[in-house]
Amino acid sequence: MRKTNVLGIVFPNAHDNLMGEMTEFRSMGSLPFCGRYRVIDFSLSNLVNAGVSKVGIVTKNNYQSLMDHIGTGKAWDLDRKSGGLFFLPPYSNTDAKVYKGHVDGLFGAMNFLRSSSEEYVVMCDCDIITNFDLSDMIDRHIDSGADITIAYKKGVMPQNNHDVMAFKLDGDKITDIKFAAPESADRCVSLDITVMSKELLIKIIEEGFERNFTSIARDVYQRSLDKLDIRGYEVTEYAAVMDSPETYAKVTAEVVNDPAVRRQLFCKDRPVFTKTRDDMPTIYGLDSEVKNSLIADGCVIEGTVKNSVLFRGVKVGKDAVIENCIIMQDSVIEANADLQFVTLDKKVRITVGKTLRGTETYPIYVRKKAEV
Amino acid sequence: MKKTECVAMLLAGGQGSRLGVLTQNIAKPAVPYGGKYRIIDFPLSNCTNSGIDTVGVLTQYQPLELNDYIGSGKPWDLDRSNGGVHILPPYQNNKGGDWYKGTANAIYQNIPFIKRYDPEYVLILSGDHIYKMDYSDMIEQHKESGADCTIAVIEVPMEEASRFGIMNCNPDGSIYEFEEKPKNPKSNLASMGIYVFSWDKLKKYLEEDEADPNSSNDFGKNIIPNMLNDNQKMVVYRFADYWKDVGTIDSLWEANLDLLDPKIKLDLSDPKWRIYSRTPSAPPQYISDTAKVQNSLITEGCEVFGTVDFSILFDNVTVEEGAIVKDSLVMPGAVIKKGASVQYAIIAENVVVEESASVGERPEDVSDLSSWGVSVVGAGLTIGKNAKVKAGVMIKENLEEGGKQ
């Protein structure tokens, strides 16, 4: 059943600044991931699979590639008469400006919030790779009577330790919030997926705007623990936060190397939807050798590919060797090239016989459309 | 209704009985092809790429899967407010109703549908062939030549001509004779079953044909010969690219594996002429450390731990460690378990080939070559542990552990 009483809000620009060159010309949400996805696909699919059918996307800047990817929302069944997809760009009302945090960002989307009839709101950042039963979280929030419920992941996660929000919990109740807490097996890290009533959210934003708040986490949640009933919801499935190019490479490697991670991210009951491109299946040539790799459709492989991810439409020439690499869509690796620990952005060309070597902790990144 | 220049009518009601178990529960146009397509994707994509966005799909035999597949026509950009794709099953009216008696009768029964668009031309297509064709070029020729009917033809080897409907024509391309499967063919121009008619003429001949109680209401047997007899202007449209009938097990197997032959001109990766399909949301394919993949086509959702050679894996196929798939087609959702072997075979959707079972044989390994053929396992069946399916056998029921067929 659809959750007609729940509104989704997605922040595709969350933590853009942490990804370096990878997000120079795109938002975090439109960062390509795992062969055929963009990072935002996970947030949108979690919402849609939970039955949420009205989603607002609060964009900030660099959102051309995002709009191109999402279009009318067809791929997520969000092209609807009732509800569906709403782009909420800055400058959408007269006194708007580019926002810094979620509080002022949502203030610009206030009309959308006020005019929506839904009782509850789910907010998601787009730097989280996870696939879990969000509808269970929403149900638990409603049943518990909590003011706010925030999803968290317990334990060590692939991340570069930016100032993640970590909780101290008493049962489900969050008793303390710390930022940049050291990594440990019992640290509970926020996944920045939050459920609350729309009424409360509007109140928080109005008050927060008056007091010149920007961050909802620091300025609201952390300061209101004694006033509001804020609870945690543990996600037991795989979850990772994209917070640096190194984390990006590390998470990708985990998906390639660990079948359990793949099963959790791509479970059949909750498909991850994305824009389709109608590529033909991938062609494995006569002398190709492919080991331990994730390959999208539309590739032509004539060389060797190991421990790597190839996005759609990648060409690997004869006797080229690709190991521990992430090759984004439509890049071409010509014959006899040799790449190790390299991330190629879209439409890169590596010409005949070139060698590029990064290391596990410092992969080389080649920007979009570059020719090497 | 806005006027539409050309309406396409796609005959998709055929059973395709020569495909046996593969079309037991689905119509032939819904048969999977090429890793992520179904046969009907070709005429539908050709239509949309040719600028034809009003398509009637005539269904009759086992339409459930086909209806579901076509849906609103989204994947082919045929979900339109004016035109779009329409499923046209046989229906009842106040004078009763009837199944479609033949190809011509199927179109006759849907004259009201065509009339809504008030077209100049009607394009008749079938869902039996794999080919990429720009219908707009054919319609252009039809207009310029002033023909009443234009028939697409392809040159076939003279020795095979007696298997086809052959068009005998003058040097200017006008047809003077049509022979269905002639014993002694005079030409090698085979009809591709693709016709452009001027609508007023087609309507007249459909109505006359319907009034004739002795007619078998078929385009090839009745409409085309009747128009020729009346000296209507009939012209051939020559087509020289890849075109293959997939009406038999052997031709379906071949047409699929043609995709692996670089010499064959069927490029499905041309961004200017994409073949669209409705695909499930599946993750990228995973090729493991233990896998050996050579000369194959593999698509999303597959997991390969075994050996795949000169084969096509459709979406969400699993090939376990030590399993071998060679010279075969493995359709969506099938699982080839540990140590199983699949050679020269077509494994239909969601089949499970249990551990160490074997399906199909290489021609080199068969003593009597005349009995050799591609083996086929029908959708949803299980081939038990250690069971063995010989060359050329068609499996219609589950095969128990250790069973032989």
PDB file of C-alpha atoms in Angstrom, chain A residues 81-339:
ATOM      1  CA  LYS A  81      -1.095  13.365 -11.168  1.00  0.00           C
ATOM      2  CA  SER A  82      -1.474  13.148  -7.440  1.00  0.00           C
ATOM      3  CA  GLY A  83       1.783  13.798  -5.653  1.00  0.00           C
ATOM      4  CA  GLY A  84       4.863  12.824  -7.646  1.00  0.00           C
ATOM      5  CA  LEU A  85       8.064  14.773  -7.942  1.00  0.00           C
ATOM      6  CA  PHE A  86       8.706  18.420  -7.063  1.00  0.00           C
ATOM      7  CA  PHE A  87      11.949  20.257  -7.726  1.00  0.00           C
ATOM      8  CA  LEU A  88      12.472  22.932  -5.087  1.00  0.00           C
ATOM      9  CA  PRO A  89      15.358  25.051  -6.348  1.00  0.00           C
ATOM     10  CA  PRO A  90      16.719  28.126  -4.568  1.00  0.00           C
ATOM     11  CA  TYR A  91      15.370  31.501  -5.699  1.00  0.00           C
ATOM     12  CA  SER A  92      11.948  29.898  -5.956  1.00  0.00           C
ATOM     13  CA  ASN A  93      10.392  32.644  -3.904  1.00  0.00           C
ATOM     14  CA  THR A  94      11.063  36.351  -3.787  1.00  0.00           C
ATOM     15  CA  ASP A  95      13.307  36.636  -0.720  1.00  0.00           C
ATOM     16  CA  ALA A  96      15.180  33.370  -1.268  1.00  0.00           C
ATOM     17  CA  LYS A  97      18.925  32.883  -1.415  1.00  0.00           C
ATOM     18  CA  VAL A  98      21.218  29.904  -1.819  1.00  0.00           C
ATOM     19  CA  TYR A  99      20.944  28.065   1.467  1.00  0.00           C
ATOM     20  CA  LYS A 100      23.707  26.838   3.729  1.00  0.00           C
ATOM     21  CA  GLY A 101      21.976  24.236   5.858  1.00  0.00           C
ATOM     22  CA  HIS A 102      18.746  22.307   5.996  1.00  0.00           C
ATOM     23  CA  VAL A 103      16.957  24.920   8.083  1.00  0.00           C
ATOM     24  CA  ASP A 104      17.304  27.807   5.662  1.00  0.00           C
ATOM     25  CA  GLY A 105      17.039  25.349   2.736  1.00  0.00           C
ATOM     26  CA  LEU A 106      13.658  24.185   3.937  1.00  0.00           C
ATOM     27  CA  PHE A 107      12.583  27.736   4.655  1.00  0.00           C
ATOM     28  CA  GLY A 108      12.733  28.274   0.899  1.00  0.00           C
ATOM     29  CA  ALA A 109      10.505  25.231   0.466  1.00  0.00           C
ATOM     30  CA  MET A 110       8.001  26.398   3.058  1.00  0.00           C
ATOM     31  CA  ASN A 111       5.189  26.933   0.581  1.00  0.00           C
ATOM     32  CA  PHE A 112       5.569  23.378  -0.637  1.00  0.00           C
ATOM     33  CA  LEU A 113       5.458  22.062   2.924  1.00  0.00           C
ATOM     34  CA  ARG A 114       2.488  24.181   3.939  1.00  0.00           C
ATOM     35  CA  SER A 115       0.447  23.322   0.876  1.00  0.00           C
ATOM     36  CA  SER A 116       1.041  19.584   1.217  1.00  0.00           C
ATOM     37  CA  SER A 117      -1.713  17.678   2.983  1.00  0.00           C
ATOM     38  CA  GLU A 118       0.530  14.862   4.255  1.00  0.00           C
ATOM     39  CA  GLU A 119       0.865  14.521   8.005  1.00  0.00           C
ATOM     40  CA  TYR A 120       4.440  13.138   8.149  1.00  0.00           C
ATOM     41  CA  VAL A 121       7.714  14.027   6.477  1.00  0.00           C
ATOM     42  CA  VAL A 122      10.747  11.835   5.755  1.00  0.00           C
ATOM     43  CA  MET A 123      13.939  13.784   5.064  1.00  0.00           C
ATOM     44  CA  CYS A 124      16.927  12.102   3.393  1.00  0.00           C
ATOM     45  CA  ASP A 125      20.383  13.322   2.511  1.00  0.00           C
ATOM     46  CA  CYS A 126      21.812  11.855  -0.659  1.00  0.00           C
ATOM     47  CA  ASP A 127      25.227  10.770   0.512  1.00  0.00           C
ATOM     48  CA  ILE A 128      23.975   7.530   2.033  1.00  0.00           C
ATOM     49  CA  ILE A 129      24.233   4.194   0.248  1.00  0.00           C
ATOM     50  CA  THR A 130      21.733   1.865   1.875  1.00  0.00           C
ATOM     51  CA  ASN A 131      18.631  -0.138   1.040  1.00  0.00           C
ATOM     52  CA  PHE A 132      16.405  -0.818   4.021  1.00  0.00           C
ATOM     53  CA  ASP A 133      12.728  -1.070   4.847  1.00  0.00           C
ATOM     54  CA  LEU A 134      11.924   2.600   5.370  1.00  0.00           C
ATOM     55  CA  SER A 135       8.223   1.832   5.714  1.00  0.00           C
ATOM     56  CA  ASP A 136       9.025  -0.067   8.924  1.00  0.00           C
ATOM     57  CA  MET A 137      10.849   2.993  10.232  1.00  0.00           C
ATOM     58  CA  ILE A 138       7.879   5.223   9.423  1.00  0.00           C
ATOM     59  CA  ASP A 139       5.461   2.792  11.118  1.00  0.00           C
ATOM     60  CA  ARG A 140       7.697   2.601  14.183  1.00  0.00           C
ATOM     61  CA  HIS A 141       7.880   6.377  14.369  1.00  0.00           C
ATOM     62  CA  ILE A 142       4.104   6.722  14.254  1.00  0.00           C
ATOM     63  CA  ASP A 143       3.498   3.895  16.761  1.00  0.00           C
ATOM     64  CA  SER A 144       6.111   5.150  19.227  1.00  0.00           C
ATOM     65  CA  GLY A 145       4.671   8.638  19.460  1.00  0.00           C
ATOM     66  CA  ALA A 146       8.185  10.085  19.246  1.00  0.00           C
ATOM     67  CA  ASP A 147       8.669  13.637  18.012  1.00  0.00           C
ATOM     68  CA  ILE A 148      11.558  12.773  15.735  1.00  0.00           C
ATOM     69  CA  THR A 149      13.072   9.448  14.621  1.00  0.00           C
ATOM     70  CA  ILE A 150      16.526   9.333  13.023  1.00  0.00           C
ATOM     71  CA  ALA A 151      17.960   6.260  11.308  1.00  0.00           C
ATOM     72  CA  TYR A 152      21.395   5.152  12.442  1.00  0.00           C
ATOM     73  CA  LYS A 153      23.973   2.491  11.758  1.00  0.00           C
ATOM     74  CA  LYS A 154      25.911   0.949  14.585  1.00  0.00           C
ATOM     75  CA  GLY A 155      29.594   0.112  14.364  1.00  0.00           C
ATOM     76  CA  VAL A 156      32.419   0.769  11.959  1.00  0.00           C
ATOM     77  CA  MET A 157      31.420   2.145   8.580  1.00  0.00           C
ATOM     78  CA  PRO A 158      33.484   2.886   5.512  1.00  0.00           C
ATOM     79  CA  GLN A 159      34.060   6.587   5.902  1.00  0.00           C
ATOM     80  CA  ASN A 160      36.674   9.187   6.238  1.00  0.00           C
ATOM     81  CA  ASN A 161      35.433  10.514   9.576  1.00  0.00           C
ATOM     82  CA  HIS A 162      34.094  13.914   8.670  1.00  0.00           C
ATOM     83  CA  ASP A 163      32.008  15.377  11.465  1.00  0.00           C
ATOM     84  CA  VAL A 164      29.415  12.635  11.474  1.00  0.00           C
ATOM     85  CA  MET A 165      26.596  12.918  13.961  1.00  0.00           C
ATOM     86  CA  ALA A 166      26.751  10.064  16.479  1.00  0.00           C
ATOM     87  CA  PHE A 167      24.170   9.184  19.128  1.00  0.00           C
ATOM     88  CA  LYS A 168      24.164   7.889  22.625  1.00  0.00           C
ATOM     89  CA  LEU A 169      21.039   5.838  23.121  1.00  0.00           C
ATOM     90  CA  ASP A 170      18.981   4.691  26.060  1.00  0.00           C
ATOM     91  CA  GLY A 171      16.823   1.998  24.467  1.00  0.00           C
ATOM     92  CA  ASP A 172      15.537   3.780  21.377  1.00  0.00           C
ATOM     93  CA  LYS A 173      15.777   7.200  22.937  1.00  0.00           C
ATOM     94  CA  ILE A 174      18.653   9.434  21.913  1.00  0.00           C
ATOM     95  CA  THR A 175      20.219  10.903  25.057  1.00  0.00           C
ATOM     96  CA  ASP A 176      23.271  12.596  23.626  1.00  0.00           C
ATOM     97  CA  ILE A 177      24.468  13.782  20.236  1.00  0.00           C
ATOM     98  CA  LYS A 178      28.119  14.244  19.420  1.00  0.00           C
ATOM     99  CA  PHE A 179      29.876  15.313  16.288  1.00  0.00           C
ATOM    100  CA  ALA A 180      33.121  13.791  15.081  1.00  0.00           C
ATOM    101  CA  ALA A 181      33.080  11.118  17.782  1.00  0.00           C
ATOM    102  CA  PRO A 182      35.918   8.628  17.334  1.00  0.00           C
ATOM    103  CA  GLU A 183      35.188   5.426  15.434  1.00  0.00           C
ATOM    104  CA  SER A 184      34.260   2.420  17.555  1.00  0.00           C
ATOM    105  CA  ALA A 185      32.262  -0.780  17.362  1.00  0.00           C
ATOM    106  CA  ASP A 186      29.376   0.661  19.352  1.00  0.00           C
ATOM    107  CA  ARG A 187      29.244   4.117  17.837  1.00  0.00           C
ATOM    108  CA  CYS A 188      25.791   4.871  16.406  1.00  0.00           C
ATOM    109  CA  VAL A 189      26.179   7.039  13.321  1.00  0.00           C
ATOM    110  CA  SER A 190      23.262   9.035  11.953  1.00  0.00           C
ATOM    111  CA  LEU A 191      22.242   8.143   8.410  1.00  0.00           C
ATOM    112  CA  ASP A 192      20.535  11.516   8.066  1.00  0.00           C
ATOM    113  CA  ILE A 193      17.204   9.885   7.339  1.00  0.00           C
ATOM    114  CA  THR A 194      14.659  11.532   9.613  1.00  0.00           C
ATOM    115  CA  VAL A 195      10.923  11.126  10.207  1.00  0.00           C
ATOM    116  CA  MET A 196       8.775  13.701  11.984  1.00  0.00           C
ATOM    117  CA  SER A 197       5.373  15.290  11.675  1.00  0.00           C
ATOM    118  CA  LYS A 198       5.072  18.036   9.126  1.00  0.00           C
ATOM    119  CA  GLU A 199       3.689  20.314  11.788  1.00  0.00           C
ATOM    120  CA  LEU A 200       6.806  19.922  13.944  1.00  0.00           C
ATOM    121  CA  LEU A 201       9.097  20.407  10.971  1.00  0.00           C
ATOM    122  CA  ILE A 202       7.362  23.659  10.029  1.00  0.00           C
ATOM    123  CA  LYS A 203       7.654  24.859  13.624  1.00  0.00           C
ATOM    124  CA  ILE A 204      11.368  23.982  13.758  1.00  0.00           C
ATOM    125  CA  ILE A 205      12.077  25.802  10.520  1.00  0.00           C
ATOM    126  CA  GLU A 206      10.110  28.910  11.433  1.00  0.00           C
ATOM    127  CA  GLU A 207      11.782  29.204  14.811  1.00  0.00           C
ATOM    128  CA  GLY A 208      15.163  28.258  13.412  1.00  0.00           C
ATOM    129  CA  PHE A 209      14.931  30.857  10.691  1.00  0.00           C
ATOM    130  CA  GLU A 210      14.113  33.571  13.226  1.00  0.00           C
ATOM    131  CA  ARG A 211      17.203  32.638  15.206  1.00  0.00           C
ATOM    132  CA  ASN A 212      19.382  32.399  12.112  1.00  0.00           C
ATOM    133  CA  PHE A 213      19.962  28.640  12.466  1.00  0.00           C
ATOM    134  CA  THR A 214      21.396  26.755   9.503  1.00  0.00           C
ATOM    135  CA  SER A 215      22.135  23.171  10.553  1.00  0.00           C
ATOM    136  CA  ILE A 216      19.144  21.188  11.694  1.00  0.00           C
ATOM    137  CA  ALA A 217      21.422  18.659  13.388  1.00  0.00           C
ATOM    138  CA  ARG A 218      23.596  21.061  15.397  1.00  0.00           C
ATOM    139  CA  ASP A 219      21.189  23.886  15.991  1.00  0.00           C
ATOM    140  CA  VAL A 220      18.002  21.922  16.517  1.00  0.00           C
ATOM    141  CA  TYR A 221      18.428  18.235  17.360  1.00  0.00           C
ATOM    142  CA  GLN A 222      21.484  18.634  19.582  1.00  0.00           C
ATOM    143  CA  ARG A 223      19.992  21.548  21.515  1.00  0.00           C
ATOM    144  CA  SER A 224      16.512  20.046  21.909  1.00  0.00           C
ATOM    145  CA  LEU A 225      17.244  16.654  23.435  1.00  0.00           C
ATOM    146  CA  ASP A 226      15.614  17.690  26.697  1.00  0.00           C
ATOM    147  CA  LYS A 227      12.567  19.214  25.019  1.00  0.00           C
ATOM    148  CA  LEU A 228      11.851  16.757  22.217  1.00  0.00           C
ATOM    149  CA  ASP A 229      11.437  12.974  22.226  1.00  0.00           C
ATOM    150  CA  ILE A 230      14.080  12.057  19.642  1.00  0.00           C
ATOM    151  CA  ARG A 231      14.597   8.367  18.937  1.00  0.00           C
ATOM    152  CA  GLY A 232      16.941   6.277  16.851  1.00  0.00           C
ATOM    153  CA  TYR A 233      16.009   3.567  14.358  1.00  0.00           C
ATOM    154  CA  GLU A 234      18.730   1.017  13.766  1.00  0.00           C
ATOM    155  CA  VAL A 235      19.403   0.052  10.157  1.00  0.00           C
ATOM    156  CA  THR A 236      20.820  -3.463  10.183  1.00  0.00           C
ATOM    157  CA  GLU A 237      21.378  -3.610   6.431  1.00  0.00           C
ATOM    158  CA  TYR A 238      24.549  -2.351   4.790  1.00  0.00           C
ATOM    159  CA  ALA A 239      24.974   1.410   4.997  1.00  0.00           C
ATOM    160  CA  ALA A 240      27.772   3.711   3.967  1.00  0.00           C
ATOM    161  CA  VAL A 241      28.228   7.467   3.983  1.00  0.00           C
ATOM    162  CA  MET A 242      29.968   9.070   1.005  1.00  0.00           C
ATOM    163  CA  ASP A 243      32.309  11.579   2.551  1.00  0.00           C
ATOM    164  CA  SER A 244      35.467  11.563   0.434  1.00  0.00           C
ATOM    165  CA  PRO A 245      36.809  10.207  -2.844  1.00  0.00           C
ATOM    166  CA  GLU A 246      38.658   7.544  -0.799  1.00  0.00           C
ATOM    167  CA  THR A 247      35.428   6.444   0.863  1.00  0.00           C
ATOM    168  CA  TYR A 248      33.785   6.338  -2.555  1.00  0.00           C
ATOM    169  CA  ALA A 249      36.469   3.940  -3.786  1.00  0.00           C
ATOM    170  CA  LYS A 250      36.296   1.917  -0.577  1.00  0.00           C
ATOM    171  CA  VAL A 251      32.513   1.518  -0.673  1.00  0.00           C
ATOM    172  CA  THR A 252      32.671   0.540  -4.332  1.00  0.00           C
ATOM    173  CA  ALA A 253      35.277  -2.104  -3.503  1.00  0.00           C
ATOM    174  CA  GLU A 254      33.045  -3.471  -0.737  1.00  0.00           C
ATOM    175  CA  VAL A 255      30.145  -3.873  -3.156  1.00  0.00           C
ATOM    176  CA  VAL A 256      32.410  -5.681  -5.624  1.00  0.00           C
ATOM    177  CA  ASN A 257      34.124  -7.920  -3.086  1.00  0.00           C
ATOM    178  CA  ASP A 258      31.373  -8.803  -0.649  1.00  0.00           C
ATOM    179  CA  PRO A 259      28.396 -10.840  -1.881  1.00  0.00           C
ATOM    180  CA  ALA A 260      26.527 -10.076   1.359  1.00  0.00           C
ATOM    181  CA  VAL A 261      26.775  -6.340   0.654  1.00  0.00           C
ATOM    182  CA  ARG A 262      25.409  -6.888  -2.856  1.00  0.00           C
ATOM    183  CA  ARG A 263      22.532  -8.982  -1.537  1.00  0.00           C
ATOM    184  CA  GLN A 264      21.597  -6.259   0.934  1.00  0.00           C
ATOM    185  CA  LEU A 265      21.920  -3.353  -1.496  1.00  0.00           C
ATOM    186  CA  PHE A 266      20.174  -5.092  -4.380  1.00  0.00           C
ATOM    187  CA  CYS A 267      17.538  -7.179  -2.689  1.00  0.00           C
ATOM    188  CA  LYS A 268      14.707  -8.308  -4.967  1.00  0.00           C
ATOM    189  CA  ASP A 269      11.888  -6.986  -2.761  1.00  0.00           C
ATOM    190  CA  ARG A 270      13.225  -3.456  -2.876  1.00  0.00           C
ATOM    191  CA  PRO A 271      14.752  -2.790  -6.291  1.00  0.00           C
ATOM    192  CA  VAL A 272      16.969   0.240  -6.727  1.00  0.00           C
ATOM    193  CA  PHE A 273      15.430   2.205  -9.581  1.00  0.00           C
ATOM    194  CA  THR A 274      17.416   4.352 -11.973  1.00  0.00           C
ATOM    195  CA  LYS A 275      17.047   6.003 -15.344  1.00  0.00           C
ATOM    196  CA  THR A 276      17.445   3.379 -18.052  1.00  0.00           C
ATOM    197  CA  ARG A 277      19.488   3.929 -21.151  1.00  0.00           C
ATOM    198  CA  ASP A 278      18.515   1.019 -23.388  1.00  0.00           C
ATOM    199  CA  ASP A 279      22.068  -0.138 -23.942  1.00  0.00           C
ATOM    200  CA  MET A 280      22.492  -3.549 -25.471  1.00  0.00           C
ATOM    201  CA  PRO A 281      23.906  -6.308 -23.254  1.00  0.00           C
ATOM    202  CA  THR A 282      27.641  -6.245 -22.657  1.00  0.00           C
ATOM    203  CA  ILE A 283      29.839  -7.983 -25.214  1.00  0.00           C
ATOM    204  CA  TYR A 284      32.673 -10.148 -23.867  1.00  0.00           C
ATOM    205  CA  GLY A 285      35.167 -10.548 -26.669  1.00  0.00           C
ATOM    206  CA  LEU A 286      37.084 -13.632 -27.679  1.00  0.00           C
ATOM    207  CA  ASP A 287      40.197 -12.857 -25.627  1.00  0.00           C
ATOM    208  CA  SER A 288      38.586 -10.996 -22.776  1.00  0.00           C
ATOM    209  CA  GLU A 289      39.318 -11.908 -19.189  1.00  0.00           C
ATOM    210  CA  VAL A 290      36.998 -10.603 -16.486  1.00  0.00           C
ATOM    211  CA  LYS A 291      37.351 -11.470 -12.813  1.00  0.00           C
ATOM    212  CA  ASN A 292      35.571 -10.229  -9.702  1.00  0.00           C
ATOM    213  CA  SER A 293      33.981  -7.219 -11.344  1.00  0.00           C
ATOM    214  CA  LEU A 294      30.635  -5.487 -11.659  1.00  0.00           C
ATOM    215  CA  ILE A 295      29.785  -4.644 -15.237  1.00  0.00           C
ATOM    216  CA  ALA A 296      26.854  -2.614 -16.541  1.00  0.00           C
ATOM    217  CA  ASP A 297      25.203  -3.047 -19.927  1.00  0.00           C
ATOM    218  CA  GLY A 298      26.513  -1.614 -23.170  1.00  0.00           C
ATOM    219  CA  CYS A 299      30.198  -2.353 -22.537  1.00  0.00           C
ATOM    220  CA  VAL A 300      32.518  -3.985 -25.047  1.00  0.00           C
ATOM    221  CA  ILE A 301      35.353  -5.824 -23.324  1.00  0.00           C
ATOM    222  CA  GLU A 302      38.291  -7.147 -25.294  1.00  0.00           C
ATOM    223  CA  GLY A 303      40.962  -6.856 -22.615  1.00  0.00           C
ATOM    224  CA  THR A 304      41.384  -7.784 -18.949  1.00  0.00           C
ATOM    225  CA  VAL A 305      39.213  -6.415 -16.126  1.00  0.00           C
ATOM    226  CA  LYS A 306      39.814  -7.366 -12.489  1.00  0.00           C
ATOM    227  CA  ASN A 307      38.318  -6.136  -9.194  1.00  0.00           C
ATOM    228  CA  SER A 308      36.692  -3.229 -10.989  1.00  0.00           C
ATOM    229  CA  VAL A 309      33.408  -1.566 -11.833  1.00  0.00           C
ATOM    230  CA  LEU A 310      32.537  -0.664 -15.417  1.00  0.00           C
ATOM    231  CA  PHE A 311      29.620   1.706 -15.939  1.00  0.00           C
ATOM    232  CA  ARG A 312      27.406   1.652 -19.009  1.00  0.00           C
ATOM    233  CA  GLY A 313      28.971   1.874 -22.445  1.00  0.00           C
ATOM    234  CA  VAL A 314      32.631   1.457 -21.432  1.00  0.00           C
ATOM    235  CA  LYS A 315      34.995   0.103 -24.084  1.00  0.00           C
ATOM    236  CA  VAL A 316      38.091  -1.873 -23.094  1.00  0.00           C
ATOM    237  CA  GLY A 317      40.492  -2.470 -25.972  1.00  0.00           C
ATOM    238  CA  LYS A 318      42.612  -5.514 -26.780  1.00  0.00           C
ATOM    239  CA  ASP A 319      45.295  -6.376 -24.225  1.00  0.00           C
ATOM    240  CA  ALA A 320      44.314  -3.421 -22.046  1.00  0.00           C
ATOM    241  CA  VAL A 321      44.480  -4.228 -18.330  1.00  0.00           C
ATOM    242  CA  ILE A 322      42.179  -2.668 -15.747  1.00  0.00           C
ATOM    243  CA  GLU A 323      42.631  -3.583 -12.106  1.00  0.00           C
ATOM    244  CA  ASN A 324      40.949  -2.097  -9.045  1.00  0.00           C
ATOM    245  CA  CYS A 325      39.407   0.673 -11.114  1.00  0.00           C
ATOM    246  CA  ILE A 326      36.116   2.512 -11.366  1.00  0.00           C
ATOM    247  CA  ILE A 327      35.376   3.423 -14.969  1.00  0.00           C
ATOM    248  CA  MET A 328      32.357   5.685 -15.422  1.00  0.00           C
ATOM    249  CA  GLN A 329      30.052   5.631 -18.376  1.00  0.00           C
ATOM    250  CA  ASP A 330      31.159   5.848 -21.990  1.00  0.00           C
ATOM    251  CA  SER A 331      34.855   5.996 -21.151  1.00  0.00           C
ATOM    252  CA  VAL A 332      37.178   4.327 -23.622  1.00  0.00           C
ATOM    253  CA  ILE A 333      40.361   2.483 -22.700  1.00  0.00           C
ATOM    254  CA  GLU A 334      42.308   1.783 -25.836  1.00  0.00           C
ATOM    255  CA  ALA A 335      44.490  -1.226 -26.560  1.00  0.00           C
ATOM    256  CA  ASN A 336      47.462  -2.053 -24.308  1.00  0.00           C
ATOM    257  CA  ALA A 337      46.599   0.607 -21.726  1.00  0.00           C
ATOM    258  CA  ASP A 338      47.281  -0.391 -18.132  1.00  0.00           C
ATOM    259  CA  LEU A 339      45.263   1.107 -15.274  1.00  0.00           C
TER     260      LEU A 339
END
